[in-house]
Tab-separated table of C-alpha atoms in Angstrom:
chain	number	residue	atom	x	y	z
A	61	MET	CA	-22.816	-10.238	37.981
A	62	GLU	CA	-25.460	-7.535	37.968
A	63	ARG	CA	-26.018	-5.160	35.134
A	64	THR	CA	-24.995	-1.590	36.033
A	65	LEU	CA	-26.153	1.849	34.922
A	66	ASN	CA	-23.022	2.110	32.788
A	67	ASP	CA	-23.991	-1.159	31.102
A	68	ASP	CA	-27.381	0.356	30.331
A	69	LEU	CA	-25.713	3.494	28.980
A	70	PHE	CA	-23.523	1.477	26.672
A	71	PHE	CA	-26.395	-0.754	25.603
A	72	HIS	CA	-28.538	2.202	24.485
A	73	MET	CA	-25.586	4.009	22.932
A	74	TYR	CA	-24.527	0.952	20.944
A	75	PHE	CA	-27.948	0.803	19.296
A	76	GLY	CA	-28.131	4.567	18.740
A	77	ASP	CA	-31.039	4.936	21.161
A	78	LEU	CA	-30.857	8.639	22.062
A	79	GLU	CA	-33.788	8.499	24.464
A	80	GLY	CA	-32.294	5.477	26.200
A	81	VAL	CA	-28.953	7.287	26.544
A	82	LYS	CA	-30.714	10.297	28.073
A	83	THR	CA	-32.526	8.021	30.533
A	84	ALA	CA	-29.313	6.247	31.583
A	85	LEU	CA	-27.470	9.543	32.092
A	86	ALA	CA	-30.375	10.975	34.081
A	87	ALA	CA	-30.297	7.871	36.284
A	88	GLY	CA	-26.637	8.478	37.121
A	89	ALA	CA	-24.594	6.603	34.507
A	90	ASP	CA	-21.033	7.941	34.197
A	91	PRO	CA	-20.567	9.757	30.842
A	92	SER	CA	-16.766	9.344	31.164
A	93	ALA	CA	-16.876	5.603	31.850
A	94	THR	CA	-14.829	3.164	29.816
A	95	ALA	CA	-16.241	-0.029	28.381
A	96	SER	CA	-13.607	-2.185	30.072
A	97	HIS	CA	-15.995	-5.037	30.871
A	98	HIS	CA	-18.086	-5.024	27.709
A	99	TRP	CA	-17.756	-7.841	25.191
A	100	ARG	CA	-19.734	-8.995	22.205
A	101	LEU	CA	-20.267	-12.700	21.519
A	102	PHE	CA	-20.582	-13.820	17.918
A	103	THR	CA	-22.127	-17.178	17.092
A	104	GLY	CA	-21.887	-17.703	13.355
A	105	GLN	CA	-23.454	-14.776	11.541
A	106	ARG	CA	-25.654	-13.622	14.447
A	107	TRP	CA	-25.057	-12.475	17.986
A	108	LYS	CA	-27.196	-12.061	21.025
A	109	TRP	CA	-26.848	-9.820	24.006
A	110	LEU	CA	-25.882	-12.061	26.889
A	111	GLU	CA	-27.283	-11.436	30.327
A	112	ALA	CA	-25.370	-12.746	33.328
A	113	GLY	CA	-25.794	-16.506	33.505
A	114	SER	CA	-26.987	-17.035	29.928
A	115	PRO	CA	-26.231	-20.537	28.624
A	116	ALA	CA	-23.618	-20.988	25.931
A	117	GLU	CA	-25.061	-21.728	22.499
A	118	LYS	CA	-21.821	-23.085	21.055
A	119	LYS	CA	-18.572	-24.381	22.425
A	120	GLU	CA	-16.389	-22.429	20.002
A	121	PRO	CA	-17.802	-18.914	19.721
A	122	LEU	CA	-15.817	-16.043	18.273
A	123	PHE	CA	-15.418	-13.254	20.775
A	124	ASP	CA	-15.049	-9.597	20.033
A	125	ARG	CA	-15.195	-6.525	22.224
A	126	LEU	CA	-18.281	-4.912	23.721
A	127	CYS	CA	-20.695	-7.233	25.520
A	128	THR	CA	-22.262	-6.614	28.931
A	129	VAL	CA	-20.670	-9.625	30.556
A	130	ASP	CA	-17.249	-11.074	31.169
A	131	ILE	CA	-17.215	-14.380	29.294
A	132	ARG	CA	-15.165	-16.103	31.968
A	133	GLU	CA	-17.946	-15.494	34.469
A	134	LEU	CA	-20.429	-17.182	32.160
A	135	TYR	CA	-18.142	-20.137	31.552
A	136	PRO	CA	-16.313	-20.819	34.840
A	137	GLY	CA	-13.492	-23.303	34.490
A	138	HIS	CA	-13.174	-22.935	30.710
A	139	GLU	CA	-9.847	-21.119	30.480
A	140	ASP	CA	-9.407	-22.146	26.845
A	141	PHE	CA	-11.924	-19.431	25.954
A	142	SER	CA	-9.306	-16.851	26.902
A	143	ASP	CA	-7.719	-17.352	23.479
A	144	PHE	CA	-10.801	-15.774	21.932
A	145	LEU	CA	-10.775	-12.689	24.135
A	146	PRO	CA	-9.135	-9.496	22.871
A	147	LYS	CA	-7.542	-7.016	25.235
A	148	ARG	CA	-10.025	-5.486	27.598
A	149	GLU	CA	-11.597	-2.360	26.166
A	150	THR	CA	-10.223	0.932	27.482
A	151	ARG	CA	-12.012	3.330	25.154
A	152	SER	CA	-14.370	5.843	26.665
A	153	MET	CA	-18.085	5.922	26.000
A	154	LEU	CA	-17.406	9.096	24.024
A	155	MET	CA	-15.012	7.335	21.663
A	156	LEU	CA	-17.497	4.525	21.174
A	157	ALA	CA	-20.267	7.025	20.438
A	158	LEU	CA	-18.180	8.696	17.720
A	159	ASP	CA	-17.636	5.285	16.115
A	160	HIS	CA	-21.385	4.763	15.795
A	161	PRO	CA	-22.526	4.570	12.141
A	162	HIS	CA	-25.687	6.600	12.846
A	163	GLY	CA	-26.220	9.597	15.083
A	164	ALA	CA	-22.614	9.659	16.307
A	165	VAL	CA	-22.478	13.424	16.823
A	166	ASP	CA	-25.821	13.485	18.649
A	167	LEU	CA	-24.716	10.655	20.940
A	168	ALA	CA	-21.385	12.375	21.593
A	169	GLY	CA	-23.185	15.651	22.265
A	170	LEU	CA	-25.319	14.072	24.986
A	171	LEU	CA	-22.229	12.636	26.682
A	172	LEU	CA	-20.314	15.923	26.473
A	173	GLU	CA	-23.242	17.881	27.870
A	174	ALA	CA	-23.365	15.405	30.757
A	175	GLY	CA	-19.678	16.026	31.519
A	176	ALA	CA	-17.789	13.376	29.527
A	177	ASP	CA	-14.017	13.951	29.427
A	178	PRO	CA	-13.124	14.899	25.811
A	179	ASN	CA	-9.438	14.118	26.426
A	180	HIS	CA	-9.664	10.585	27.827
A	181	ALA	CA	-7.039	8.405	26.110
A	182	ASP	CA	-7.181	4.636	25.709
A	183	GLU	CA	-4.131	2.461	26.353
A	184	SER	CA	-2.713	3.286	22.894
A	185	GLY	CA	-2.958	7.043	23.554
A	186	LYS	CA	-5.878	7.562	21.190
A	187	THR	CA	-8.507	10.137	22.162
A	188	ALA	CA	-12.026	10.901	20.998
A	189	LEU	CA	-10.663	13.660	18.741
A	190	HIS	CA	-8.566	11.087	16.858
A	191	THR	CA	-11.725	9.057	16.324
A	192	ALA	CA	-13.696	12.099	15.190
A	193	ALA	CA	-10.945	13.097	12.738
A	194	THR	CA	-11.586	9.863	10.845
A	195	ARG	CA	-15.340	10.419	10.754
A	196	GLY	CA	-15.951	14.022	9.707
A	197	SER	CA	-15.913	17.661	10.676
A	198	ALA	CA	-19.121	17.676	12.758
A	199	GLY	CA	-17.609	15.501	15.471
A	200	VAL	CA	-14.312	17.402	15.332
A	201	GLY	CA	-16.087	20.718	15.811
A	202	LYS	CA	-18.184	19.401	18.687
A	203	LEU	CA	-15.150	18.063	20.586
A	204	LEU	CA	-13.101	21.225	20.052
A	205	GLU	CA	-16.054	23.210	21.389
A	206	TYR	CA	-15.781	21.210	24.626
A	207	GLY	CA	-12.015	21.625	24.967
A	208	ALA	CA	-10.524	18.608	23.184
A	209	ASN	CA	-6.727	18.824	22.827
A	210	PRO	CA	-5.644	18.886	19.135
A	211	HIS	CA	-1.970	18.194	19.943
A	212	VAL	CA	-2.195	14.634	21.325
A	213	PHE	CA	-0.068	12.013	19.537
A	214	TYR	CA	-0.622	8.293	19.285
A	215	ILE	CA	0.843	5.741	16.870
A	216	LEU	CA	-0.995	7.191	13.835
A	217	GLY	CA	-0.162	10.770	14.732
A	218	THR	CA	-2.253	13.744	15.781
A	219	PRO	CA	-5.898	14.335	14.845
A	220	LEU	CA	-4.573	16.628	12.097
A	221	HIS	CA	-2.615	13.735	10.558
A	222	LEU	CA	-5.783	11.648	10.391
A	223	ALA	CA	-7.924	14.427	8.943
A	224	ALA	CA	-5.255	15.218	6.325
A	225	GLN	CA	-4.907	11.557	5.401
A	226	ARG	CA	-8.658	11.500	4.889
A	227	GLY	CA	-8.604	14.576	2.649
A	228	ASP	CA	-11.086	16.268	4.987
A	229	ALA	CA	-10.363	19.946	4.356
A	230	GLU	CA	-13.028	21.218	6.767
A	231	SER	CA	-11.713	19.144	9.686
A	232	VAL	CA	-8.178	20.255	8.808
A	233	ARG	CA	-9.247	23.907	8.953
A	234	LEU	CA	-10.982	23.407	12.306
A	235	LEU	CA	-7.939	21.696	13.822
A	236	LEU	CA	-5.527	24.315	12.468
A	237	ALA	CA	-7.735	27.086	13.844
A	238	ALA	CA	-7.547	25.340	17.229
A	239	GLY	CA	-3.748	25.500	17.093
A	240	ALA	CA	-2.778	22.122	15.601
A	241	ASP	CA	0.818	22.040	14.301
A	242	PRO	CA	0.894	21.666	10.485
A	243	ASN	CA	4.491	20.387	10.657
A	244	ALA	CA	4.045	17.803	13.431
A	245	ARG	CA	5.748	14.520	12.564
A	246	ARG	CA	4.369	11.098	13.349
A	247	LEU	CA	5.638	7.545	12.935
A	248	HIS	CA	8.039	7.387	9.951
A	249	GLU	CA	8.318	11.169	10.278
A	250	ALA	CA	5.373	11.984	8.017
A	251	THR	CA	3.769	15.405	8.337
A	252	PRO	CA	0.089	16.066	7.583
A	253	LEU	CA	1.194	17.552	4.244
A	254	HIS	CA	2.925	14.290	3.261
A	255	LEU	CA	-0.308	12.417	3.926
A	256	ALA	CA	-2.505	14.819	1.978
A	257	THR	CA	-0.208	15.032	-1.058
A	258	ALA	CA	0.047	11.222	-1.072
A	259	HIS	CA	-3.768	11.107	-1.304
A	260	GLY	CA	-3.768	9.207	1.976
A	261	GLU	CA	-1.696	6.326	0.582
A	262	LEU	CA	1.032	6.444	3.171
A	263	GLY	CA	1.533	4.736	6.490
A	264	LEU	CA	-0.352	2.354	8.726
A	265	TYR	CA	-3.784	3.885	8.226
A	266	SER	CA	-3.750	3.827	4.419
A	267	LYS	CA	-5.320	0.374	3.996
A	268	VAL	CA	-8.103	1.158	6.443
A	269	MET	CA	-8.991	4.282	4.456
A	270	GLU	CA	-8.701	2.712	0.996
A	271	GLU	CA	-12.439	2.513	0.277
A	272	PHE	CA	-13.020	6.041	1.573
A	273	ARG	CA	-10.176	7.540	-0.512
A	274	ALA	CA	-11.718	6.151	-3.673
A	275	GLN	CA	-14.712	8.428	-3.060
A	276	ARG	CA	-12.583	11.561	-2.685
A	277	GLU	CA	-12.563	14.071	-5.542
A	278	PRO	CA	-9.229	15.620	-6.613
A	279	HIS	CA	-10.341	19.088	-5.498
A	280	GLN	CA	-10.793	17.834	-1.923
A	281	TRP	CA	-7.136	16.828	-1.689
A	282	ARG	CA	-6.145	20.199	-3.145
A	283	GLU	CA	-8.281	22.094	-0.639
A	284	THR	CA	-6.697	20.083	2.166
A	285	VAL	CA	-3.189	20.798	0.877
A	286	GLN	CA	-3.965	24.492	0.426
A	287	ALA	CA	-5.252	24.749	4.010
A	288	LEU	CA	-2.042	23.166	5.311
A	289	LEU	CA	0.192	25.391	3.172
A	290	ASP	CA	-1.722	28.492	4.269
A	291	ALA	CA	-1.048	27.479	7.879
A	292	GLY	CA	2.701	27.212	7.264
A	293	ALA	CA	3.238	23.556	6.352
A	294	ASP	CA	6.753	22.991	4.950
A	295	PRO	CA	6.471	22.016	1.254
A	296	GLU	CA	10.079	20.768	1.255
A	297	ALA	CA	9.844	18.467	4.286
A	298	ALA	CA	11.430	15.085	3.549
A	299	LEU	CA	10.766	11.850	5.350
A	300	ALA	CA	13.535	11.139	7.859
A	301	GLN	CA	14.729	7.989	6.098
A	302	ASP	CA	15.038	9.917	2.851
A	303	GLN	CA	17.223	12.904	3.724
A	304	SER	CA	19.854	11.849	1.162
A	305	SER	CA	17.661	11.653	-1.945
A	306	ARG	CA	15.166	14.370	-0.942
A	307	ALA	CA	12.558	12.605	-3.084
A	308	LEU	CA	9.927	11.520	-0.576
A	309	THR	CA	8.694	15.068	-0.204
A	310	PRO	CA	5.182	16.450	-0.658
A	311	MET	CA	6.159	17.290	-4.251
A	312	GLY	CA	7.285	13.708	-4.826
A	313	PHE	CA	4.016	12.304	-3.547
A	314	ALA	CA	1.864	14.740	-5.530
A	315	ALA	CA	3.803	14.079	-8.731
A	316	GLY	CA	3.519	10.341	-8.149
A	317	HIS	CA	-0.254	10.711	-8.425
A	318	GLY	CA	0.099	12.689	-11.645
A	319	ASP	CA	-1.812	15.534	-10.002
A	320	ILE	CA	-0.582	18.528	-11.983
A	321	GLU	CA	-2.766	21.041	-10.105
A	322	LEU	CA	-1.475	19.816	-6.749
A	323	VAL	CA	2.065	20.129	-8.095
A	324	ALA	CA	1.274	23.716	-9.105
A	325	LEU	CA	0.136	24.512	-5.543
A	326	LEU	CA	3.399	23.171	-4.151
A	327	GLU	CA	5.489	25.023	-6.736
A	328	ALA	CA	3.761	28.263	-5.767
A	329	ALA	CA	4.683	27.527	-2.142
A	330	GLY	CA	8.353	27.110	-3.069
A	331	ALA	CA	8.689	23.343	-3.530
A	332	CYS	CA	11.568	22.142	-5.726
A	333	ALA	CA	10.539	20.615	-9.060
A	334	SER	CA	13.443	18.143	-9.005
A	335	THR	CA	12.019	16.214	-6.067
A	336	GLY	CA	8.933	15.357	-8.101
A	337	LEU	CA	10.388	14.367	-11.478
A	338	ALA	CA	11.305	10.755	-10.692
A	339	SER	CA	7.856	10.102	-9.242
A	340	ALA	CA	6.105	11.814	-12.161
A	341	CYS	CA	7.963	9.522	-14.558
A	342	SER	CA	6.239	6.527	-12.970
A	343	THR	CA	2.915	7.900	-14.248
A	344	ASP	CA	1.625	8.367	-17.790
A	345	ASN	CA	1.330	12.141	-17.383
A	346	LEU	CA	3.650	13.512	-20.066
A	347	ALA	CA	2.355	17.066	-19.539
A	348	LEU	CA	3.407	16.933	-15.884
A	349	VAL	CA	6.874	15.666	-16.781
A	350	GLN	CA	7.267	18.425	-19.365
A	351	ARG	CA	6.157	21.014	-16.799
A	352	LEU	CA	8.756	19.832	-14.284
A	353	LEU	CA	11.494	19.738	-16.926
A	354	ALA	CA	10.583	23.275	-17.991
A	355	ALA	CA	10.878	24.323	-14.336
A	356	GLY	CA	14.468	23.069	-14.323
A	357	ALA	CA	14.046	19.659	-12.705
A	358	ASP	CA	17.264	17.630	-12.500
A	359	THR	CA	17.012	14.574	-14.768
A	360	GLU	CA	19.440	12.663	-12.521
A	361	GLN	CA	17.611	13.290	-9.209
A	362	VAL	CA	16.786	9.856	-7.787
A	363	ASP	CA	13.620	8.894	-5.934
A	364	GLY	CA	13.389	7.278	-2.514
A	365	HIS	CA	14.329	3.898	-4.018
A	366	GLY	CA	17.401	5.215	-5.807
A	367	TYR	CA	15.891	5.200	-9.310
A	368	THR	CA	16.382	8.059	-11.762
A	369	PRO	CA	13.472	9.523	-13.742
A	370	LEU	CA	14.630	7.611	-16.838
A	371	MET	CA	14.754	4.315	-14.940
A	372	ASN	CA	11.180	4.820	-13.757
A	373	ALA	CA	9.850	5.796	-17.177
A	374	ALA	CA	11.615	2.817	-18.770
A	375	GLY	CA	10.229	0.405	-16.203
A	376	GLU	CA	6.700	1.714	-16.739
A	377	GLY	CA	7.019	1.512	-20.522
A	378	GLN	CA	6.361	5.232	-20.983
A	379	LEU	CA	8.075	5.676	-24.347
A	380	ALA	CA	7.028	9.326	-24.808
A	381	ILE	CA	8.397	10.229	-21.374
A	382	VAL	CA	11.606	8.296	-22.085
A	383	GLU	CA	12.023	10.359	-25.251
A	384	ALA	CA	11.350	13.635	-23.407
A	385	LEU	CA	13.948	12.781	-20.767
A	386	LEU	CA	16.588	11.818	-23.326
A	387	GLN	CA	15.952	15.069	-25.195
A	388	ALA	CA	16.387	16.927	-21.890
A	389	GLY	CA	19.797	15.334	-21.339
A	390	ALA	CA	19.022	12.311	-19.161
A	391	ARG	CA	21.916	9.828	-19.125
A	392	ALA	CA	20.817	6.346	-20.144
A	393	GLU	CA	24.047	4.814	-18.824
A	394	THR	CA	23.464	5.886	-15.205
A	395	LEU	CA	23.489	2.905	-12.843
A	396	HIS	CA	21.556	2.546	-9.603
A	397	ALA	CA	23.715	3.498	-6.613
A	398	GLU	CA	23.709	-0.137	-5.482
A	399	GLY	CA	24.495	-1.402	-8.974
A	400	GLY	CA	22.720	-3.914	-11.144
A	401	VAL	CA	20.088	-1.624	-12.642
A	402	ASP	CA	20.032	1.026	-15.318
A	403	ALA	CA	17.187	2.228	-17.508
A	404	LEU	CA	17.761	-0.556	-20.042
A	405	MET	CA	17.723	-3.309	-17.410
A	406	ARG	CA	14.524	-1.891	-15.885
A	407	ALA	CA	12.900	-1.975	-19.326
A	408	VAL	CA	14.024	-5.579	-19.848
A	409	CYS	CA	12.768	-6.666	-16.418
A	410	ALA	CA	9.334	-5.222	-17.226
A	411	ASN	CA	9.250	-6.599	-20.809
A	412	ARG	CA	9.051	-3.125	-22.369
A	413	VAL	CA	10.060	-4.034	-25.922
A	414	ALA	CA	9.550	-0.586	-27.503
A	415	VAL	CA	11.568	1.120	-24.768
A	416	VAL	CA	14.396	-1.422	-25.130
A	417	LYS	CA	14.539	-0.636	-28.862
A	418	ARG	CA	14.762	3.107	-28.132
A	419	LEU	CA	17.389	2.840	-25.401
A	420	ALA	CA	19.517	0.535	-27.544
A	421	GLN	CA	19.868	3.458	-29.955
A	422	GLU	CA	21.813	5.274	-27.224
A	423	GLY	CA	24.704	2.867	-27.728
A	424	LEU	CA	24.357	1.080	-24.402
A	425	PRO	CA	26.330	-2.175	-23.989
A	426	LEU	CA	24.074	-5.191	-24.478
A	427	ASN	CA	26.400	-7.751	-22.895
A	428	LEU	CA	27.200	-5.993	-19.639
A	429	LEU	CA	27.147	-8.197	-16.533
A	430	TYR	CA	24.860	-6.485	-14.039
A	431	GLN	CA	24.948	-7.193	-10.315
A	432	TYR	CA	22.341	-5.799	-7.914
A	433	LYS	CA	23.467	-5.861	-4.273
A	434	ASP	CA	24.632	-9.421	-3.513
A	435	GLU	CA	22.694	-11.164	-6.259
A	436	ARG	CA	24.357	-13.029	-9.130
A	437	LYS	CA	25.801	-11.176	-12.105
A	438	GLU	CA	23.782	-11.588	-15.294
A	439	THR	CA	23.207	-9.959	-18.672
A	440	LEU	CA	20.060	-8.514	-20.178
A	441	LEU	CA	19.622	-11.729	-22.154
A	442	HIS	CA	19.908	-13.921	-19.052
A	443	ASN	CA	17.152	-11.850	-17.494
A	444	ALA	CA	14.827	-11.980	-20.503
A	445	VAL	CA	15.202	-15.749	-20.877
A	446	GLU	CA	14.693	-16.412	-17.189
A	447	ARG	CA	11.462	-14.375	-17.223
A	448	GLY	CA	10.146	-16.073	-20.360
A	449	TYR	CA	10.001	-12.956	-22.565
A	450	GLY	CA	10.032	-14.451	-26.070
A	451	GLU	CA	9.708	-11.309	-28.209
A	452	LEU	CA	12.245	-9.474	-26.090
A	453	THR	CA	14.693	-12.388	-26.255
A	454	ALA	CA	14.460	-12.354	-30.051
A	455	LEU	CA	15.005	-8.572	-30.104
A	456	LEU	CA	18.104	-8.759	-27.903
A	457	LEU	CA	19.594	-11.488	-30.105
A	458	GLN	CA	18.857	-9.358	-33.174
A	459	LEU	CA	20.557	-6.357	-31.541
A	460	GLY	CA	23.670	-8.396	-30.832
A	461	ALA	CA	23.249	-9.883	-27.356
A	462	ASP	CA	25.586	-12.855	-26.871
A	463	PRO	CA	23.828	-16.115	-25.832
A	464	GLU	CA	27.168	-17.663	-24.791
A	465	ILE	CA	28.174	-15.182	-22.052
A	466	GLN	CA	28.278	-16.812	-18.626
A	467	ASP	CA	26.680	-15.332	-15.533
A	468	SER	CA	28.512	-15.371	-12.185
A	469	THR	CA	27.446	-19.010	-11.678
A	470	GLY	CA	28.932	-20.075	-15.014
A	471	ARG	CA	25.626	-20.455	-16.879
A	472	THR	CA	24.790	-18.960	-20.267
A	473	PRO	CA	21.350	-17.808	-21.446
A	474	LEU	CA	21.194	-21.076	-23.399
A	475	ASP	CA	21.784	-22.958	-20.150
A	476	TYR	CA	18.868	-21.021	-18.676
A	477	ALA	CA	16.709	-22.265	-21.547
A	478	ARG	CA	17.770	-25.864	-20.967
A	479	LEU	CA	17.206	-25.533	-17.229
A	480	THR	CA	13.721	-24.227	-17.873
A	481	LYS	CA	13.070	-27.237	-20.109
A	482	TRP	CA	14.152	-29.545	-17.272
A	483	GLN	CA	11.906	-27.705	-14.811
A	484	GLU	CA	8.965	-28.154	-17.204
A	485	HIS	CA	9.750	-31.857	-17.387
A	486	GLN	CA	9.904	-32.107	-13.593
A	487	ARG	CA	6.482	-30.492	-13.293
A	488	TRP	CA	5.164	-32.836	-15.963
A	489	GLN	CA	6.520	-35.850	-14.113
A	490	GLU	CA	4.878	-34.711	-10.868
A	491	GLU	CA	1.553	-34.383	-12.658
A	492	CYS	CA	1.949	-37.785	-14.260
A	493	ASP	CA	2.370	-39.419	-10.867
A	494	ASP	CA	-1.270	-38.556	-10.182
A	495	PRO	CA	-3.390	-41.727	-10.660
A	496	GLU	CA	-6.266	-39.691	-12.120
A	497	VAL	CA	-3.940	-38.234	-14.768
A	498	LYS	CA	-2.692	-41.712	-15.650
A	499	ALA	CA	-6.280	-42.940	-15.957
A	500	VAL	CA	-7.165	-40.138	-18.380
A	501	PHE	CA	-4.127	-40.862	-20.555
A	502	ALA	CA	-4.964	-44.568	-20.521
A	503	ARG	CA	-8.454	-43.835	-21.868
A	504	LEU	CA	-6.825	-41.754	-24.613
A	505	GLY	CA	-4.523	-44.623	-25.467
A	506	GLU	CA	-1.399	-42.672	-24.500
A	507	SER	CA	1.358	-43.214	-21.971
A	508	THR	CA	2.443	-40.628	-19.435
A	509	GLU	CA	5.965	-41.996	-19.830
A	510	GLU	CA	6.147	-40.912	-23.483
A	511	SER	CA	3.940	-37.858	-23.959
A	512	PHE	CA	6.407	-35.187	-22.836
A	513	TYR	CA	9.451	-36.553	-24.625
A	514	ALA	CA	7.643	-38.077	-27.624
A	515	SER	CA	8.839	-35.298	-29.953
A	516	ASP	CA	11.971	-33.275	-30.569
A	517	THR	CA	12.966	-30.245	-28.530
A	518	GLU	CA	11.010	-27.783	-30.653
A	519	GLY	CA	7.879	-29.886	-30.479
A	520	ARG	CA	8.164	-30.258	-26.727
A	521	TYR	CA	8.407	-26.510	-26.258
A	522	ARG	CA	5.390	-25.862	-28.420
A	523	ALA	CA	3.491	-28.190	-26.105
A	524	THR	CA	4.469	-26.303	-22.968
A	525	ASP	CA	3.370	-23.002	-21.472
A	526	ALA	CA	3.475	-20.000	-23.805
A	527	GLY	CA	5.588	-18.223	-21.215
A	528	ARG	CA	8.541	-20.411	-22.292
A	529	ALA	CA	8.719	-18.736	-25.686
A	530	ALA	CA	12.014	-17.114	-24.759
A	531	CYS	CA	13.612	-20.501	-24.204
A	532	ARG	CA	12.343	-21.711	-27.582
A	533	VAL	CA	13.842	-18.674	-29.310
A	534	LEU	CA	17.265	-19.412	-27.856
A	535	LEU	CA	17.118	-23.140	-28.554
A	536	GLU	CA	16.148	-22.486	-32.165
A	537	ALA	CA	18.897	-19.877	-32.502
A	538	ALA	CA	21.443	-22.368	-31.184
A	539	ARG	CA	20.500	-24.899	-33.896
A	540	ARG	CA	20.967	-22.490	-36.796
A	541	PRO	CA	24.050	-22.932	-38.992
A	542	GLY	CA	26.904	-20.845	-37.651
A	543	ALA	CA	25.209	-20.325	-34.289
């Protein structure tokens, strides 16, 4: 298998060798070629460029894309190596150049000047402009100058989606000026404005961009959002799966980040304050919540998960926001549409003791049997005991929660405490079956058969994990006179 001019072109491009790229192009290498036969061979932490016929250094190498040889030709008869081969590369040289960590725009410029096709798409539909939109405005501008199409979709959307998700205001402006649609919808029906107001934390690409987003300043997201709004992006667009609640809107995403200036931009563009209140109540930004309430936000407007603003604030332990919502008329008794959750239950589930105290003042029933979807019915006290919340268990008993009410399986909170004790014993027994554990106890002059049950119930619980404090509270309460 002889090395071709296109192999030479790729070789020099991969290493950022501009002079080598010029030489390969001048010799006749195809600037629009794909790297379909290029693979890279990793052996441990180092790799070497394999010429045709090179001997294998290891029998179990890890293969990745982009080497000048087809591995099967180097290892005839070894079909098991096929498990290490990814799909054959279909990206163009131009796309590979734009992925280069150094000199990407210069490399791409040489290829474009030599006639590279700016609109070549790989098998997923991705083009060089998609790649450039994740790298910066210089590459975007260069490709648009050579006629790249800004409207092409692939699984992550258009180039505008990617630039918006990156918070790259300059690339967004360039793409919009080239005619990109600010209201185009991609997978999950997100528009570029959804992605920008969510600070990039939405969809398949969000994890890939996590490190980059951390370097973005708030003003960069605002500039990106402003550019989209100026171009006619719909500030009220809801994700398709959320048409009923109207909460997963640009306003909802912006409020969820506690970005009060971004919220102000959306308000000025006509966005409804109500769609952001539930999300804002999941933050600690009291000023933002007060702003939305002053703008007339509906305190019963649910978010995309069906939670009201009060449920979210209670779950996050935001006592000041809980108070502001109650003063604004929020109904503490409102249940989730699928049942089983109200603001008080969310506070209990999250061990928010101060919020539970405040909500109890609203006269909510403490012994209600909640049922979420098809799960078992249980009270607040069942939940606190099961989660091991000692202080909260004591508070609920003090407020009047009944430890004898049965859940839908017939068990009381006290039964939960006893069950937890049995589970602790089972874990202890499993540990004691370990010969090394037995040897340690023998050296201490103790027996693994007696240590766990050597004392009364109270003593045993003091010897177990602190997370079982809730069970101890109930067991002690059950032993009191009149209990």
